[in-house]
XYZ file of C-alpha atoms in Angstrom:
249
model
C 59.715 79.330 108.379
C 59.706 82.638 107.618
C 60.175 83.943 103.797
C 64.201 84.795 103.572
C 64.787 88.517 102.922
C 67.887 89.027 101.588
C 70.334 90.662 104.623
C 70.977 93.831 101.917
C 66.732 94.136 102.561
C 66.840 94.085 106.088
C 67.268 96.599 108.911
C 70.074 95.088 110.710
C 69.101 96.804 113.787
C 65.344 96.280 113.903
C 62.991 93.542 114.766
C 59.566 92.781 115.718
C 58.601 89.912 118.161
C 54.822 89.011 118.551
C 53.147 87.568 121.444
C 50.210 85.757 120.206
C 47.758 84.533 122.813
C 44.861 81.791 121.986
C 42.343 82.162 123.795
C 40.713 78.402 124.673
C 38.137 77.931 127.743
C 39.970 76.831 130.584
C 43.294 77.559 129.181
C 45.638 80.461 127.397
C 48.256 79.341 125.010
C 51.138 81.283 122.620
C 51.718 80.692 119.518
C 55.678 79.566 119.428
C 58.195 78.639 116.873
C 60.334 75.489 117.184
C 63.932 76.363 116.496
C 66.305 73.925 114.984
C 70.004 74.010 114.803
C 73.268 71.661 115.122
C 74.870 72.916 118.350
C 78.330 71.421 119.776
C 77.953 68.713 117.056
C 74.111 67.560 117.829
C 71.020 68.734 116.806
C 69.408 71.339 119.060
C 66.006 72.123 119.195
C 64.117 74.912 121.792
C 60.970 77.360 121.573
C 61.219 81.014 120.424
C 58.745 83.675 120.085
C 57.611 84.286 115.835
C 59.737 87.689 114.833
C 62.112 88.647 112.313
C 64.042 91.653 111.259
C 62.018 94.482 109.633
C 62.479 94.929 105.994
C 63.538 98.545 104.867
C 60.518 99.385 103.203
C 58.346 97.872 105.942
C 56.901 100.128 108.913
C 56.841 98.425 112.111
C 52.893 97.811 111.905
C 53.572 96.098 108.725
C 56.815 93.914 109.848
C 54.179 92.583 112.779
C 51.522 91.883 110.784
C 53.370 90.185 107.848
C 55.305 87.626 110.137
C 51.605 86.801 111.610
C 50.283 85.869 107.991
C 53.220 83.855 107.101
C 53.002 81.722 109.862
C 49.335 81.862 110.558
C 47.904 82.452 107.041
C 45.047 85.334 108.800
C 45.247 88.722 108.253
C 43.934 91.526 109.832
C 44.911 90.245 113.271
C 44.521 92.789 116.410
C 48.120 93.592 117.083
C 49.115 95.998 120.424
C 52.604 97.521 120.650
C 53.568 97.479 124.114
C 57.390 97.374 124.383
C 60.537 98.128 122.564
C 63.830 95.993 124.108
C 67.375 96.976 123.163
C 69.617 95.809 126.491
C 72.973 95.364 125.836
C 72.845 91.864 126.319
C 69.935 90.323 124.628
C 71.560 88.378 121.554
C 74.309 87.505 124.005
C 73.364 85.691 126.694
C 73.829 82.227 125.707
C 76.365 80.356 122.955
C 73.348 78.719 121.205
C 71.682 81.756 120.702
C 74.897 83.396 118.888
C 75.166 80.212 117.090
C 72.173 80.049 115.676
C 72.598 83.690 114.601
C 75.988 82.759 112.807
C 73.882 79.671 111.125
C 71.030 81.894 109.696
C 73.371 84.464 108.324
C 72.203 87.322 110.618
C 74.500 89.925 112.095
C 75.597 89.134 115.537
C 74.919 92.536 116.740
C 72.321 94.181 119.173
C 69.071 94.215 117.657
C 66.451 96.761 118.949
C 63.096 94.436 119.271
C 59.346 96.033 119.353
C 56.831 93.894 120.948
C 53.547 93.546 120.003
C 50.694 91.140 121.687
C 47.927 89.710 120.083
C 44.681 87.604 121.356
C 42.462 85.325 119.232
C 40.105 82.488 119.475
C 41.102 79.641 118.812
C 38.254 77.029 119.669
C 38.158 73.762 117.696
C 35.282 76.191 114.709
C 37.720 78.758 114.294
C 40.928 77.153 114.639
C 40.299 75.221 111.428
C 40.569 78.798 109.980
C 44.649 78.748 110.346
C 47.473 77.472 108.324
C 50.016 77.201 110.925
C 53.734 76.493 109.166
C 54.960 73.561 110.563
C 56.849 74.228 113.277
C 54.843 76.461 114.638
C 52.065 75.276 117.504
C 50.037 76.462 120.452
C 51.681 75.531 123.962
C 49.910 76.100 127.075
C 51.557 79.540 128.862
C 51.444 77.951 132.069
C 54.272 75.523 131.124
C 56.670 77.452 129.321
C 59.521 77.543 131.479
C 61.935 78.436 129.053
C 62.887 80.381 125.255
C 65.108 81.292 123.401
C 67.006 85.420 124.292
C 65.113 86.869 126.272
C 61.784 85.954 125.149
C 60.902 84.706 128.540
C 60.799 88.409 129.905
C 59.160 89.590 126.232
C 55.934 87.242 127.004
C 56.045 87.669 130.818
C 55.082 91.588 129.516
C 53.173 90.697 126.757
C 50.901 88.683 129.236
C 50.527 91.849 131.870
C 50.068 94.143 128.929
C 47.283 91.915 128.215
C 45.688 91.556 131.373
C 46.221 95.393 131.960
C 43.900 95.625 128.555
C 41.817 93.302 129.863
C 40.593 95.197 132.655
C 39.897 98.294 130.743
C 38.568 97.757 127.529
C 36.732 95.474 126.112
C 38.504 93.487 124.069
C 37.636 90.110 125.632
C 34.244 90.146 124.097
C 35.821 89.534 120.573
C 36.652 85.944 121.969
C 33.063 85.305 123.119
C 30.061 83.851 120.608
C 27.935 87.073 119.796
C 25.625 85.744 122.546
C 27.260 84.037 126.061
C 26.324 83.419 129.338
C 27.693 85.441 132.586
C 29.832 82.148 133.168
C 31.222 82.336 129.568
C 32.553 85.600 130.104
C 33.694 84.970 133.950
C 35.763 81.846 132.638
C 36.956 83.602 130.233
C 38.619 86.558 132.831
C 39.817 84.227 135.144
C 41.681 81.842 132.431
C 43.623 85.513 131.059
C 44.004 87.051 134.525
C 45.051 83.783 136.283
C 42.801 84.700 139.163
C 39.488 82.980 140.650
C 36.589 85.669 140.394
C 33.670 85.579 143.179
C 30.712 85.126 141.066
C 28.638 87.542 142.963
C 30.738 90.069 142.855
C 31.422 89.844 139.359
C 28.001 89.504 137.964
C 27.016 92.602 140.163
C 29.759 94.269 138.118
C 28.187 92.882 134.563
C 25.213 93.670 135.216
C 25.897 97.598 135.777
C 27.114 97.444 132.288
C 24.997 99.433 129.882
C 26.977 97.552 126.825
C 26.703 93.720 128.396
C 22.575 93.439 127.348
C 20.452 90.325 128.607
C 18.665 89.212 125.791
C 15.614 87.076 126.035
C 16.740 83.908 125.289
C 18.787 80.816 127.540
C 20.729 77.419 126.967
C 19.034 74.718 125.693
C 20.005 70.952 125.741
C 22.295 71.364 129.379
C 21.581 69.538 132.250
C 21.691 72.022 134.759
C 19.781 75.046 134.479
C 19.620 77.112 132.011
C 21.564 80.341 131.374
C 20.537 83.120 129.860
C 22.512 84.888 126.673
C 23.664 88.138 126.631
C 25.405 90.279 123.893
C 27.946 93.067 124.097
C 26.793 96.068 122.276
C 29.945 98.383 120.683
C 27.622 101.594 120.075
C 26.469 101.632 123.808
C 30.021 101.103 125.144
C 31.697 103.817 122.814
C 28.660 106.267 124.637
C 29.252 104.565 128.302
C 33.215 103.820 128.085
C 34.232 105.652 131.506
C 32.410 102.827 133.083
C 35.442 100.496 133.374
C 35.694 96.511 132.785
C 38.480 96.941 135.646
C 37.639 93.365 137.839
C 39.968 94.372 140.650
C 41.350 91.135 142.811
């Protein structure tokens, strides 16, 4: 669990919630925290987004970074603030949510939460670097049907914000190997956008991007025709960034 902070050291009306997306080729996951509580005389479990009240000595970005470090053991994770939510009924939709607040000693008052999203590569090589707490796990986004509080809405808005940024900024290249094939790049966009892209049109758009550069190297040890490798050149991108990454569907 997150490290406990005395109520006196917390801003009781402002919190951060973090939508941490984990990319694997073939699926998009989200990092969720299992919430355990006694409710109506029985043990109850459900899932929620990682988050916490902001400490009085923190700004919002620092609070979000702290939450992720405590949950994953990682620092310097890319975080993008995308929403602030403060509807009056966000904490009172279900009685079990109010009961959980009582059990952890938090005031039963409306809290404005500032939402962040992040995107990480969680392939087998990198996932070993994580130090996930016992009650924190990756779940396929497509299988999430219910979360605590209003976290389903926060997750949905985070996914839409991620997709919007993916179309206009080169964040996707951070999830690929240093050299990649166009098929790998297309699969990344399809998994995150949740669509099937036309192979011919996709490749035509990508090859017109001066910052996606072919190299004199191809795949080895594959059963199909070896594909050429490409690299992403960030310096070239900065000079030509007006060229959109938008793969409109």
